[in-house]
Amino acid sequence: MLEVRDIHKKFGRNEVLKGIDITVGQGDVVVILGPSGSGKTTLLRCVNFLERADRGHISTNHASLDAQTATKKEIYALRRHMAFVFQNYNLFKNKDALHNVSEGLVVGRRMNKQEAFALAKAALDEVGLSDKYGSYSNQLSGGEQQRVGIARAMVLCPDVMLFDEPTSALDPELVGEVLSVMKKLAREGTTMVVVTHEMGFARDVATKVIFMEEGQIIEEGPPEEIFTRPQEKRTRQFLRRIIGDPEVEYHI
């Protein structure tokens, strides 16, 4: 479904990614954890070519690209099978929810507006926004804006959805409504790669958890192992600091 091999990325002299390898199977929910500055967001952006990696390969069921030499045509073909949900929503402020969701279908996929609107309405219904078709971003809460962002990704029917800390910009009381939509997608078999600090989501939904630090994968495995029997000292320190889990303390 998605293979990421030997991804490297520098910004000036700062080596942000130091040879990352990730395998994502169909229906997997891969959650990436790690402290700020560990390279998590840069990795997602390199996978979708929002940033171009300096070296490495990215492969899906439909394409295999050299990160350094991929052409615009090849990148566009890859992106047709991925969707990105941004931390800060990235909605068009001059368009209502319905047009935000349908825009990619009309402009990117050349779909007629009537068909695109029907699909956009169905996606908004699925994320609980059937009463917000005509609402603009300044009329929506942060949680509602992020659900529009998720609907915009869903409507493209991607092979894999990439989520970059989708709840970090939300007030605490709004986090639950977004996580509820993401859990529903996971139950439906949506393939997802999620950068997040939501440990409960990672425990309940992930098929694999990856812990990153300083541009490297320190540890990876099923959530029941990472959260209760982490093998690496740095993983244990991170989990203690973030969640102070007595189970983790017990098993180490």
PDB file of C-alpha atoms in Angstrom:
ATOM      1  CA  MET A   1       0.000   0.000   0.000  1.00  0.00           C
ATOM      2  CA  LEU A   2       2.725   2.490   1.034  1.00  0.00           C
ATOM      3  CA  GLU A   3       6.475   1.916   1.252  1.00  0.00           C
ATOM      4  CA  VAL A   4       8.823   4.649   2.418  1.00  0.00           C
ATOM      5  CA  ARG A   5      12.497   3.779   2.055  1.00  0.00           C
ATOM      6  CA  ASP A   6      15.667   5.586   3.165  1.00  0.00           C
ATOM      7  CA  ILE A   7      14.118   9.067   3.294  1.00  0.00           C
ATOM      8  CA  HIS A   8      16.605  11.835   4.057  1.00  0.00           C
ATOM      9  CA  LYS A   9      15.904  15.546   4.381  1.00  0.00           C
ATOM     10  CA  LYS A  10      18.050  18.522   5.358  1.00  0.00           C
ATOM     11  CA  PHE A  11      17.166  22.169   5.877  1.00  0.00           C
ATOM     12  CA  GLY A  12      20.500  23.890   5.528  1.00  0.00           C
ATOM     13  CA  ARG A  13      22.852  22.062   7.868  1.00  0.00           C
ATOM     14  CA  ASN A  14      19.999  20.654   9.954  1.00  0.00           C
ATOM     15  CA  GLU A  15      19.462  16.994   9.065  1.00  0.00           C
ATOM     16  CA  VAL A  16      15.776  16.511   9.884  1.00  0.00           C
ATOM     17  CA  LEU A  17      15.276  12.983   8.500  1.00  0.00           C
ATOM     18  CA  LYS A  18      18.099  10.447   8.643  1.00  0.00           C
ATOM     19  CA  GLY A  19      17.030   7.476   6.566  1.00  0.00           C
ATOM     20  CA  ILE A  20      13.410   6.664   7.453  1.00  0.00           C
ATOM     21  CA  ASP A  21      11.808   3.339   6.460  1.00  0.00           C
ATOM     22  CA  ILE A  22       8.068   2.743   6.937  1.00  0.00           C
ATOM     23  CA  THR A  23       5.708   0.083   5.606  1.00  0.00           C
ATOM     24  CA  VAL A  24       1.948   0.670   5.685  1.00  0.00           C
ATOM     25  CA  GLY A  25      -0.409  -2.138   4.674  1.00  0.00           C
ATOM     26  CA  GLN A  26      -3.981  -1.825   3.482  1.00  0.00           C
ATOM     27  CA  GLY A  27      -6.273  -0.997   6.399  1.00  0.00           C
ATOM     28  CA  ASP A  28      -3.369  -0.148   8.725  1.00  0.00           C
ATOM     29  CA  VAL A  29      -3.515   2.787  11.110  1.00  0.00           C
ATOM     30  CA  VAL A  30       0.086   3.811  11.720  1.00  0.00           C
ATOM     31  CA  VAL A  31       0.525   6.374  14.490  1.00  0.00           C
ATOM     32  CA  ILE A  32       3.780   8.337  14.689  1.00  0.00           C
ATOM     33  CA  LEU A  33       4.755   9.707  18.097  1.00  0.00           C
ATOM     34  CA  GLY A  34       7.707  11.760  19.219  1.00  0.00           C
ATOM     35  CA  PRO A  35       8.809  15.050  20.742  1.00  0.00           C
ATOM     36  CA  SER A  36       8.583  18.334  18.858  1.00  0.00           C
ATOM     37  CA  GLY A  37      11.352  18.652  16.304  1.00  0.00           C
ATOM     38  CA  SER A  38      11.737  14.913  15.781  1.00  0.00           C
ATOM     39  CA  GLY A  39      10.844  15.133  12.074  1.00  0.00           C
ATOM     40  CA  LYS A  40       7.311  13.715  12.167  1.00  0.00           C
ATOM     41  CA  THR A  41       5.602  16.449  10.150  1.00  0.00           C
ATOM     42  CA  THR A  42       8.495  16.722   7.705  1.00  0.00           C
ATOM     43  CA  LEU A  43       8.211  12.995   7.072  1.00  0.00           C
ATOM     44  CA  LEU A  44       4.513  13.261   6.197  1.00  0.00           C
ATOM     45  CA  ARG A  45       5.173  16.245   3.952  1.00  0.00           C
ATOM     46  CA  CYS A  46       7.939  14.367   2.151  1.00  0.00           C
ATOM     47  CA  VAL A  47       5.668  11.352   1.616  1.00  0.00           C
ATOM     48  CA  ASN A  48       3.146  13.598  -0.151  1.00  0.00           C
ATOM     49  CA  PHE A  49       5.848  15.727  -1.832  1.00  0.00           C
ATOM     50  CA  LEU A  50       4.764  18.894  -0.066  1.00  0.00           C
ATOM     51  CA  GLU A  51       8.484  18.866   0.726  1.00  0.00           C
ATOM     52  CA  ARG A  52      10.917  17.124  -1.583  1.00  0.00           C
ATOM     53  CA  ALA A  53      13.178  14.695   0.249  1.00  0.00           C
ATOM     54  CA  ASP A  54      16.872  14.821  -0.589  1.00  0.00           C
ATOM     55  CA  ARG A  55      17.066  11.071  -1.024  1.00  0.00           C
ATOM     56  CA  GLY A  56      14.863   7.979  -0.848  1.00  0.00           C
ATOM     57  CA  HIS A  57      11.972   6.162  -2.514  1.00  0.00           C
ATOM     58  CA  ILE A  58       8.210   6.311  -2.010  1.00  0.00           C
ATOM     59  CA  SER A  59       6.051   3.532  -3.452  1.00  0.00           C
ATOM     60  CA  THR A  60       2.332   2.793  -3.520  1.00  0.00           C
ATOM     61  CA  ASN A  61       0.210   0.258  -5.342  1.00  0.00           C
ATOM     62  CA  HIS A  62       0.151   2.685  -8.261  1.00  0.00           C
ATOM     63  CA  ALA A  63       3.611   4.249  -8.442  1.00  0.00           C
ATOM     64  CA  SER A  64       7.225   4.065  -7.317  1.00  0.00           C
ATOM     65  CA  LEU A  65       9.038   7.393  -7.155  1.00  0.00           C
ATOM     66  CA  ASP A  66      12.591   8.444  -6.535  1.00  0.00           C
ATOM     67  CA  ALA A  67      12.193  11.311  -4.081  1.00  0.00           C
ATOM     68  CA  GLN A  68      15.035  13.317  -5.593  1.00  0.00           C
ATOM     69  CA  THR A  69      14.194  13.000  -9.293  1.00  0.00           C
ATOM     70  CA  ALA A  70      10.398  12.529  -9.453  1.00  0.00           C
ATOM     71  CA  THR A  71       8.754  14.722 -12.087  1.00  0.00           C
ATOM     72  CA  LYS A  72       5.717  16.922 -11.533  1.00  0.00           C
ATOM     73  CA  LYS A  73       3.640  14.472 -13.557  1.00  0.00           C
ATOM     74  CA  GLU A  74       4.756  11.544 -11.392  1.00  0.00           C
ATOM     75  CA  ILE A  75       4.096  13.516  -8.189  1.00  0.00           C
ATOM     76  CA  TYR A  76       0.619  14.476  -9.361  1.00  0.00           C
ATOM     77  CA  ALA A  77      -0.142  10.823 -10.157  1.00  0.00           C
ATOM     78  CA  LEU A  78       1.018   9.780  -6.674  1.00  0.00           C
ATOM     79  CA  ARG A  79      -1.047  12.474  -4.961  1.00  0.00           C
ATOM     80  CA  ARG A  80      -4.201  11.240  -6.678  1.00  0.00           C
ATOM     81  CA  HIS A  81      -4.022   8.246  -4.350  1.00  0.00           C
ATOM     82  CA  MET A  82      -3.239  10.142  -1.135  1.00  0.00           C
ATOM     83  CA  ALA A  83      -4.993  12.792   0.912  1.00  0.00           C
ATOM     84  CA  PHE A  84      -3.514  15.141   3.510  1.00  0.00           C
ATOM     85  CA  VAL A  85      -5.342  16.497   6.575  1.00  0.00           C
ATOM     86  CA  PHE A  86      -3.519  19.569   7.868  1.00  0.00           C
ATOM     87  CA  GLN A  87      -2.978  20.704  11.435  1.00  0.00           C
ATOM     88  CA  ASN A  88      -4.479  24.144  10.781  1.00  0.00           C
ATOM     89  CA  TYR A  89      -7.358  23.072   8.499  1.00  0.00           C
ATOM     90  CA  ASN A  90      -6.216  25.047   5.384  1.00  0.00           C
ATOM     91  CA  LEU A  91      -9.783  25.747   4.284  1.00  0.00           C
ATOM     92  CA  PHE A  92     -10.568  28.303   1.588  1.00  0.00           C
ATOM     93  CA  LYS A  93     -11.950  31.242   3.578  1.00  0.00           C
ATOM     94  CA  ASN A  94     -13.970  32.529   0.596  1.00  0.00           C
ATOM     95  CA  LYS A  95     -15.796  29.215   0.101  1.00  0.00           C
ATOM     96  CA  ASP A  96     -18.418  27.466   2.190  1.00  0.00           C
ATOM     97  CA  ALA A  97     -18.013  23.926   3.515  1.00  0.00           C
ATOM     98  CA  LEU A  98     -19.667  22.331   0.479  1.00  0.00           C
ATOM     99  CA  HIS A  99     -17.363  24.109  -1.974  1.00  0.00           C
ATOM    100  CA  ASN A 100     -14.273  23.422   0.171  1.00  0.00           C
ATOM    101  CA  VAL A 101     -14.999  19.705  -0.015  1.00  0.00           C
ATOM    102  CA  SER A 102     -16.000  19.605  -3.690  1.00  0.00           C
ATOM    103  CA  GLU A 103     -13.204  21.829  -5.006  1.00  0.00           C
ATOM    104  CA  GLY A 104     -10.676  19.013  -5.391  1.00  0.00           C
ATOM    105  CA  LEU A 105     -13.159  16.959  -7.387  1.00  0.00           C
ATOM    106  CA  VAL A 106     -14.130  19.781  -9.725  1.00  0.00           C
ATOM    107  CA  VAL A 107     -10.689  21.299 -10.271  1.00  0.00           C
ATOM    108  CA  GLY A 108      -8.384  18.335  -9.700  1.00  0.00           C
ATOM    109  CA  ARG A 109     -10.515  15.484 -11.022  1.00  0.00           C
ATOM    110  CA  ARG A 110     -12.512  17.441 -13.637  1.00  0.00           C
ATOM    111  CA  MET A 111     -15.788  16.106 -12.221  1.00  0.00           C
ATOM    112  CA  ASN A 112     -19.028  17.894 -13.073  1.00  0.00           C
ATOM    113  CA  LYS A 113     -20.306  20.098 -10.259  1.00  0.00           C
ATOM    114  CA  GLN A 114     -23.560  18.242  -9.698  1.00  0.00           C
ATOM    115  CA  GLU A 115     -21.789  14.942  -9.099  1.00  0.00           C
ATOM    116  CA  ALA A 116     -19.065  16.616  -7.000  1.00  0.00           C
ATOM    117  CA  PHE A 117     -21.653  18.339  -4.801  1.00  0.00           C
ATOM    118  CA  ALA A 118     -23.470  15.050  -4.221  1.00  0.00           C
ATOM    119  CA  LEU A 119     -20.256  13.357  -3.094  1.00  0.00           C
ATOM    120  CA  ALA A 120     -19.272  16.362  -0.971  1.00  0.00           C
ATOM    121  CA  LYS A 121     -22.644  16.350   0.798  1.00  0.00           C
ATOM    122  CA  ALA A 122     -22.299  12.629   1.520  1.00  0.00           C
ATOM    123  CA  ALA A 123     -18.814  13.208   3.001  1.00  0.00           C
ATOM    124  CA  LEU A 124     -20.031  16.100   5.146  1.00  0.00           C
ATOM    125  CA  ASP A 125     -22.944  13.965   6.322  1.00  0.00           C
ATOM    126  CA  GLU A 126     -20.492  11.228   7.336  1.00  0.00           C
ATOM    127  CA  VAL A 127     -18.490  13.615   9.539  1.00  0.00           C
ATOM    128  CA  GLY A 128     -21.634  14.975  11.181  1.00  0.00           C
ATOM    129  CA  LEU A 129     -21.923  18.298   9.305  1.00  0.00           C
ATOM    130  CA  SER A 130     -25.120  17.823   7.318  1.00  0.00           C
ATOM    131  CA  ASP A 131     -26.366  21.173   8.628  1.00  0.00           C
ATOM    132  CA  LYS A 132     -23.212  23.095   7.661  1.00  0.00           C
ATOM    133  CA  TYR A 133     -23.085  22.860   3.859  1.00  0.00           C
ATOM    134  CA  GLY A 134     -23.365  26.648   3.454  1.00  0.00           C
ATOM    135  CA  SER A 135     -21.194  27.665   6.406  1.00  0.00           C
ATOM    136  CA  TYR A 136     -17.914  29.503   5.925  1.00  0.00           C
ATOM    137  CA  SER A 137     -14.838  28.876   8.074  1.00  0.00           C
ATOM    138  CA  ASN A 138     -15.486  31.916  10.267  1.00  0.00           C
ATOM    139  CA  GLN A 139     -18.892  30.430  11.086  1.00  0.00           C
ATOM    140  CA  LEU A 140     -17.464  27.069  12.146  1.00  0.00           C
ATOM    141  CA  SER A 141     -15.731  25.976  15.330  1.00  0.00           C
ATOM    142  CA  GLY A 142     -12.213  24.620  15.108  1.00  0.00           C
ATOM    143  CA  GLY A 143     -13.534  21.086  15.421  1.00  0.00           C
ATOM    144  CA  GLU A 144     -16.040  21.666  12.638  1.00  0.00           C
ATOM    145  CA  GLN A 145     -13.357  23.161  10.391  1.00  0.00           C
ATOM    146  CA  GLN A 146     -11.156  20.135  10.928  1.00  0.00           C
ATOM    147  CA  ARG A 147     -14.068  17.820  10.136  1.00  0.00           C
ATOM    148  CA  VAL A 148     -14.552  19.733   6.878  1.00  0.00           C
ATOM    149  CA  GLY A 149     -10.841  19.103   6.240  1.00  0.00           C
ATOM    150  CA  ILE A 150     -11.337  15.388   6.857  1.00  0.00           C
ATOM    151  CA  ALA A 151     -14.390  15.320   4.570  1.00  0.00           C
ATOM    152  CA  ARG A 152     -12.322  17.062   1.875  1.00  0.00           C
ATOM    153  CA  ALA A 153      -9.770  14.254   2.143  1.00  0.00           C
ATOM    154  CA  MET A 154     -12.368  11.467   2.317  1.00  0.00           C
ATOM    155  CA  VAL A 155     -14.220  12.562  -0.810  1.00  0.00           C
ATOM    156  CA  LEU A 156     -11.139  11.865  -2.925  1.00  0.00           C
ATOM    157  CA  CYS A 157     -11.358   8.152  -1.977  1.00  0.00           C
ATOM    158  CA  PRO A 158      -7.598   7.967  -1.385  1.00  0.00           C
ATOM    159  CA  ASP A 159      -5.640   4.780  -0.822  1.00  0.00           C
ATOM    160  CA  VAL A 160      -4.081   6.363   2.259  1.00  0.00           C
ATOM    161  CA  MET A 161      -4.924   9.396   4.396  1.00  0.00           C
ATOM    162  CA  LEU A 162      -2.111  11.364   6.049  1.00  0.00           C
ATOM    163  CA  PHE A 163      -3.003  13.287   9.233  1.00  0.00           C
ATOM    164  CA  ASP A 164      -0.595  15.918  10.586  1.00  0.00           C
ATOM    165  CA  GLU A 165      -1.473  16.467  14.273  1.00  0.00           C
ATOM    166  CA  PRO A 166      -5.147  16.987  13.388  1.00  0.00           C
ATOM    167  CA  THR A 167      -6.224  17.922  16.934  1.00  0.00           C
ATOM    168  CA  SER A 168      -3.272  20.020  18.117  1.00  0.00           C
ATOM    169  CA  ALA A 169      -4.830  23.354  17.098  1.00  0.00           C
ATOM    170  CA  LEU A 170      -8.153  22.583  18.808  1.00  0.00           C
ATOM    171  CA  ASP A 171      -9.504  23.601  22.183  1.00  0.00           C
ATOM    172  CA  PRO A 172      -9.574  20.519  24.449  1.00  0.00           C
ATOM    173  CA  GLU A 173     -13.364  20.244  24.398  1.00  0.00           C
ATOM    174  CA  LEU A 174     -13.347  19.977  20.584  1.00  0.00           C
ATOM    175  CA  VAL A 175     -10.753  17.222  20.303  1.00  0.00           C
ATOM    176  CA  GLY A 176     -13.243  14.416  20.912  1.00  0.00           C
ATOM    177  CA  GLU A 177     -15.444  15.198  17.922  1.00  0.00           C
ATOM    178  CA  VAL A 178     -12.490  14.986  15.535  1.00  0.00           C
ATOM    179  CA  LEU A 179     -11.086  11.809  17.094  1.00  0.00           C
ATOM    180  CA  SER A 180     -14.547  10.252  16.874  1.00  0.00           C
ATOM    181  CA  VAL A 181     -14.570  10.770  13.106  1.00  0.00           C
ATOM    182  CA  MET A 182     -11.057   9.349  12.793  1.00  0.00           C
ATOM    183  CA  LYS A 183     -11.979   6.279  14.855  1.00  0.00           C
ATOM    184  CA  LYS A 184     -14.976   5.733  12.595  1.00  0.00           C
ATOM    185  CA  LEU A 185     -12.731   5.869   9.534  1.00  0.00           C
ATOM    186  CA  ALA A 186     -10.387   3.341  11.144  1.00  0.00           C
ATOM    187  CA  ARG A 187     -13.282   0.971  11.870  1.00  0.00           C
ATOM    188  CA  GLU A 188     -14.313   1.240   8.226  1.00  0.00           C
ATOM    189  CA  GLY A 189     -10.853   0.068   7.141  1.00  0.00           C
ATOM    190  CA  THR A 190      -9.385   3.384   6.008  1.00  0.00           C
ATOM    191  CA  THR A 191      -5.604   3.256   5.683  1.00  0.00           C
ATOM    192  CA  MET A 192      -4.143   6.070   7.774  1.00  0.00           C
ATOM    193  CA  VAL A 193      -0.792   7.491   8.854  1.00  0.00           C
ATOM    194  CA  VAL A 194      -1.318   9.810  11.816  1.00  0.00           C
ATOM    195  CA  VAL A 195       1.110  12.146  13.546  1.00  0.00           C
ATOM    196  CA  THR A 196      -0.439  12.869  16.941  1.00  0.00           C
ATOM    197  CA  HIS A 197       0.061  13.294  20.671  1.00  0.00           C
ATOM    198  CA  GLU A 198      -3.330  11.694  21.404  1.00  0.00           C
ATOM    199  CA  MET A 199      -2.162   8.612  23.289  1.00  0.00           C
ATOM    200  CA  GLY A 200      -5.646   7.220  23.849  1.00  0.00           C
ATOM    201  CA  PHE A 201      -6.295   7.256  20.109  1.00  0.00           C
ATOM    202  CA  ALA A 202      -2.964   5.541  19.469  1.00  0.00           C
ATOM    203  CA  ARG A 203      -3.710   2.829  22.006  1.00  0.00           C
ATOM    204  CA  ASP A 204      -7.269   2.193  20.867  1.00  0.00           C
ATOM    205  CA  VAL A 205      -6.994   2.491  17.097  1.00  0.00           C
ATOM    206  CA  ALA A 206      -3.412   2.040  15.874  1.00  0.00           C
ATOM    207  CA  THR A 207      -2.247  -1.182  14.282  1.00  0.00           C
ATOM    208  CA  LYS A 208       1.348   0.036  14.614  1.00  0.00           C
ATOM    209  CA  VAL A 209       3.000   2.777  16.665  1.00  0.00           C
ATOM    210  CA  ILE A 210       6.258   4.429  15.626  1.00  0.00           C
ATOM    211  CA  PHE A 211       8.343   6.535  18.006  1.00  0.00           C
ATOM    212  CA  MET A 212      10.660   9.069  16.360  1.00  0.00           C
ATOM    213  CA  GLU A 213      13.370  11.326  17.719  1.00  0.00           C
ATOM    214  CA  GLU A 214      16.005  13.477  16.015  1.00  0.00           C
ATOM    215  CA  GLY A 215      15.028  12.308  12.549  1.00  0.00           C
ATOM    216  CA  GLN A 216      15.207   8.595  13.281  1.00  0.00           C
ATOM    217  CA  ILE A 217      12.810   5.813  14.184  1.00  0.00           C
ATOM    218  CA  ILE A 218      13.787   4.738  17.684  1.00  0.00           C
ATOM    219  CA  GLU A 219      11.181   2.012  18.136  1.00  0.00           C
ATOM    220  CA  GLU A 220       8.092   0.612  16.448  1.00  0.00           C
ATOM    221  CA  GLY A 221       5.574  -2.119  17.113  1.00  0.00           C
ATOM    222  CA  PRO A 222       1.973  -2.926  18.052  1.00  0.00           C
ATOM    223  CA  PRO A 223       0.466  -0.444  20.527  1.00  0.00           C
ATOM    224  CA  GLU A 224       0.152  -3.060  23.253  1.00  0.00           C
ATOM    225  CA  GLU A 225       3.918  -3.546  23.131  1.00  0.00           C
ATOM    226  CA  ILE A 226       4.956   0.078  22.769  1.00  0.00           C
ATOM    227  CA  PHE A 227       2.704   1.259  25.577  1.00  0.00           C
ATOM    228  CA  THR A 228       3.311  -1.558  28.065  1.00  0.00           C
ATOM    229  CA  ARG A 229       6.678  -3.097  27.135  1.00  0.00           C
ATOM    230  CA  PRO A 230       8.764  -0.447  25.340  1.00  0.00           C
ATOM    231  CA  GLN A 231      12.260  -1.739  24.693  1.00  0.00           C
ATOM    232  CA  GLU A 232      14.139   1.517  24.235  1.00  0.00           C
ATOM    233  CA  LYS A 233      15.031   3.826  27.124  1.00  0.00           C
ATOM    234  CA  ARG A 234      14.079   6.953  25.169  1.00  0.00           C
ATOM    235  CA  THR A 235      10.636   5.552  24.389  1.00  0.00           C
ATOM    236  CA  ARG A 236      10.085   4.819  28.066  1.00  0.00           C
ATOM    237  CA  GLN A 237      11.143   8.331  29.042  1.00  0.00           C
ATOM    238  CA  PHE A 238       8.796   9.886  26.483  1.00  0.00           C
ATOM    239  CA  LEU A 239       5.792   7.835  27.577  1.00  0.00           C
ATOM    240  CA  ARG A 240       6.439   8.542  31.251  1.00  0.00           C
ATOM    241  CA  ARG A 241       6.597  12.252  30.587  1.00  0.00           C
ATOM    242  CA  ILE A 242       3.530  12.368  28.337  1.00  0.00           C
ATOM    243  CA  ILE A 243       1.161   9.980  30.087  1.00  0.00           C
ATOM    244  CA  GLY A 244       2.875   8.819  33.290  1.00  0.00           C
ATOM    245  CA  ASP A 245       1.357   5.404  32.661  1.00  0.00           C
ATOM    246  CA  PRO A 246       1.688   3.072  35.655  1.00  0.00           C
ATOM    247  CA  GLU A 247       1.551   0.090  33.267  1.00  0.00           C
ATOM    248  CA  VAL A 248       4.664   1.319  31.531  1.00  0.00           C
ATOM    249  CA  GLU A 249       6.394   1.830  34.852  1.00  0.00           C
ATOM    250  CA  TYR A 250       5.477  -1.704  35.903  1.00  0.00           C
ATOM    251  CA  HIS A 251       6.750  -3.461  32.818  1.00  0.00           C
ATOM    252  CA  ILE A 252      10.069  -1.678  32.711  1.00  0.00           C
TER     253      ILE A 252
END
